[in-house]
Amino acid sequence: MDLVLIILLLIVGIILIIKAGDIFVEAAVWFAGVSRIPKFIIGATVVSLATTLPEIVVSAIAAFQGNVDMSTGNAIGSVIVNTGLIMGLSIAFIPIAMKRKGFLEKVVFCGVSILLFGAFALGGSFKLWQVLVLLAIAVMFTLENVRSGSKNRKENHEEIIEFDKRKFYINIVKFVLGTAGIFFGARLLIDNATELANFLNVPQRVIAITTVALGTSLPELATAITAIRKKGTALSLGNIIGANIANIALVIPVSAFIYGGSLPIEPMNGIIDSGVAILLLLVAALPTLIRKKFSSWQGIALISIYLIYIAYIFFV
């Protein structure tokens, strides 16, 4: 296949995933709201899950096709992109204060998830009990989000969404189209990412960690760029850490279940990738927890580590 066509179809797949994901989330939130589910629960479950939906679907389809390097590479690669590039850009341009308590909880969950990823990779595959451990972390993190959301909510200001028959049918269509669009976009992304890897004669893992992971993280990147342009704090850096937890604790288990057995991973790759992810987390978190704010130098350091890592996996 022609390189230009491969890249074009890959871009179409990424755009389709992002746009379809937005439509899916709008419909899911509407249905949850009509069901009188409190907003804090919707935010902690439906919305939080939706931010990781592109990574989940892409990795799951890759696992179904037997492209395990693409599946695991996208999971850990998204963590590295989120922390190194997206958080790095945000912090470099907008150093902001951060409440220690809520941020610390996310950092602990994220750190444990990354360390377990690296430890489990030593065995050459993610076994059933290991997958269940990761899934338990995802459940505990979701419950913690629900607990903290319940504690902080203001019931008197919750908007009640009334049932409307016309909106019901519209959201049914949006839900179906969003779901179909995500899966079709994911297939385009995976198939053409595989073709790109073959064309460039590089391992699928390299394309997964760079192109695919960046593609599925574009919504977060777009939010970061908007926040930088408006010189505001629209981007919640704590939520990026939260997305990283889901990228490991949800994406790996779902991929393993779809694969139908122990999910293989090259031990050395798992150690290197998780090591870089932990390094990025430490640079982002430790100074912030001590000083209760982010500094520009942290952002520059995160971007530098990310670029060095990308150069390493391409040329070493």
PDB file of N, CA and C in Angstrom, residues 209-210 304-316:
ATOM      1  N   ILE A 209       3.505   2.897  20.480  1.00  0.00           N
ATOM      2  CA  ILE A 209       3.881   3.839  21.533  1.00  0.00           C
ATOM      3  C   ILE A 209       3.940   5.273  21.020  1.00  0.00           C
ATOM      4  N   THR A 210       4.231   5.440  19.745  1.00  0.00           N
ATOM      5  CA  THR A 210       4.355   6.788  19.183  1.00  0.00           C
ATOM      6  C   THR A 210       3.058   7.214  18.484  1.00  0.00           C
ATOM      7  N   SER A 304      11.385  16.888  27.675  1.00  0.00           N
ATOM      8  CA  SER A 304      12.732  16.425  27.314  1.00  0.00           C
ATOM      9  C   SER A 304      12.853  14.915  27.468  1.00  0.00           C
ATOM     10  N   ILE A 305      12.363  14.382  28.591  1.00  0.00           N
ATOM     11  CA  ILE A 305      12.406  12.931  28.818  1.00  0.00           C
ATOM     12  C   ILE A 305      11.597  12.206  27.750  1.00  0.00           C
ATOM     13  N   TYR A 306      10.421  12.759  27.418  1.00  0.00           N
ATOM     14  CA  TYR A 306       9.566  12.147  26.396  1.00  0.00           C
ATOM     15  C   TYR A 306      10.273  12.090  25.044  1.00  0.00           C
ATOM     16  N   LEU A 307      10.880  13.195  24.628  1.00  0.00           N
ATOM     17  CA  LEU A 307      11.560  13.250  23.327  1.00  0.00           C
ATOM     18  C   LEU A 307      12.768  12.317  23.286  1.00  0.00           C
ATOM     19  N   ILE A 308      13.515  12.252  24.385  1.00  0.00           N
ATOM     20  CA  ILE A 308      14.669  11.342  24.455  1.00  0.00           C
ATOM     21  C   ILE A 308      14.200   9.893  24.339  1.00  0.00           C
ATOM     22  N   TYR A 309      13.110   9.583  25.008  1.00  0.00           N
ATOM     23  CA  TYR A 309      12.552   8.227  24.974  1.00  0.00           C
ATOM     24  C   TYR A 309      12.099   7.851  23.564  1.00  0.00           C
ATOM     25  N   ILE A 310      11.397   8.766  22.889  1.00  0.00           N
ATOM     26  CA  ILE A 310      10.941   8.503  21.519  1.00  0.00           C
ATOM     27  C   ILE A 310      12.133   8.277  20.597  1.00  0.00           C
ATOM     28  N   ALA A 311      13.169   9.111  20.734  1.00  0.00           N
ATOM     29  CA  ALA A 311      14.385   8.937  19.929  1.00  0.00           C
ATOM     30  C   ALA A 311      15.028   7.585  20.221  1.00  0.00           C
ATOM     31  N   TYR A 312      15.005   7.183  21.479  1.00  0.00           N
ATOM     32  CA  TYR A 312      15.613   5.902  21.886  1.00  0.00           C
ATOM     33  C   TYR A 312      14.921   4.718  21.216  1.00  0.00           C
ATOM     34  N   ILE A 313      13.579   4.662  21.284  1.00  0.00           N
ATOM     35  CA  ILE A 313      12.894   3.484  20.738  1.00  0.00           C
ATOM     36  C   ILE A 313      12.947   3.442  19.210  1.00  0.00           C
ATOM     37  N   PHE A 314      13.153   4.599  18.573  1.00  0.00           N
ATOM     38  CA  PHE A 314      13.252   4.617  17.116  1.00  0.00           C
ATOM     39  C   PHE A 314      14.643   4.237  16.625  1.00  0.00           C
ATOM     40  N   PHE A 315      15.667   4.688  17.337  1.00  0.00           N
ATOM     41  CA  PHE A 315      17.023   4.576  16.793  1.00  0.00           C
ATOM     42  C   PHE A 315      17.935   3.607  17.536  1.00  0.00           C
ATOM     43  N   VAL A 316      17.488   3.073  18.682  1.00  0.00           N
ATOM     44  CA  VAL A 316      18.361   2.153  19.425  1.00  0.00           C
ATOM     45  C   VAL A 316      17.865   0.725  19.262  1.00  0.00           C
TER      46      VAL A 316
END
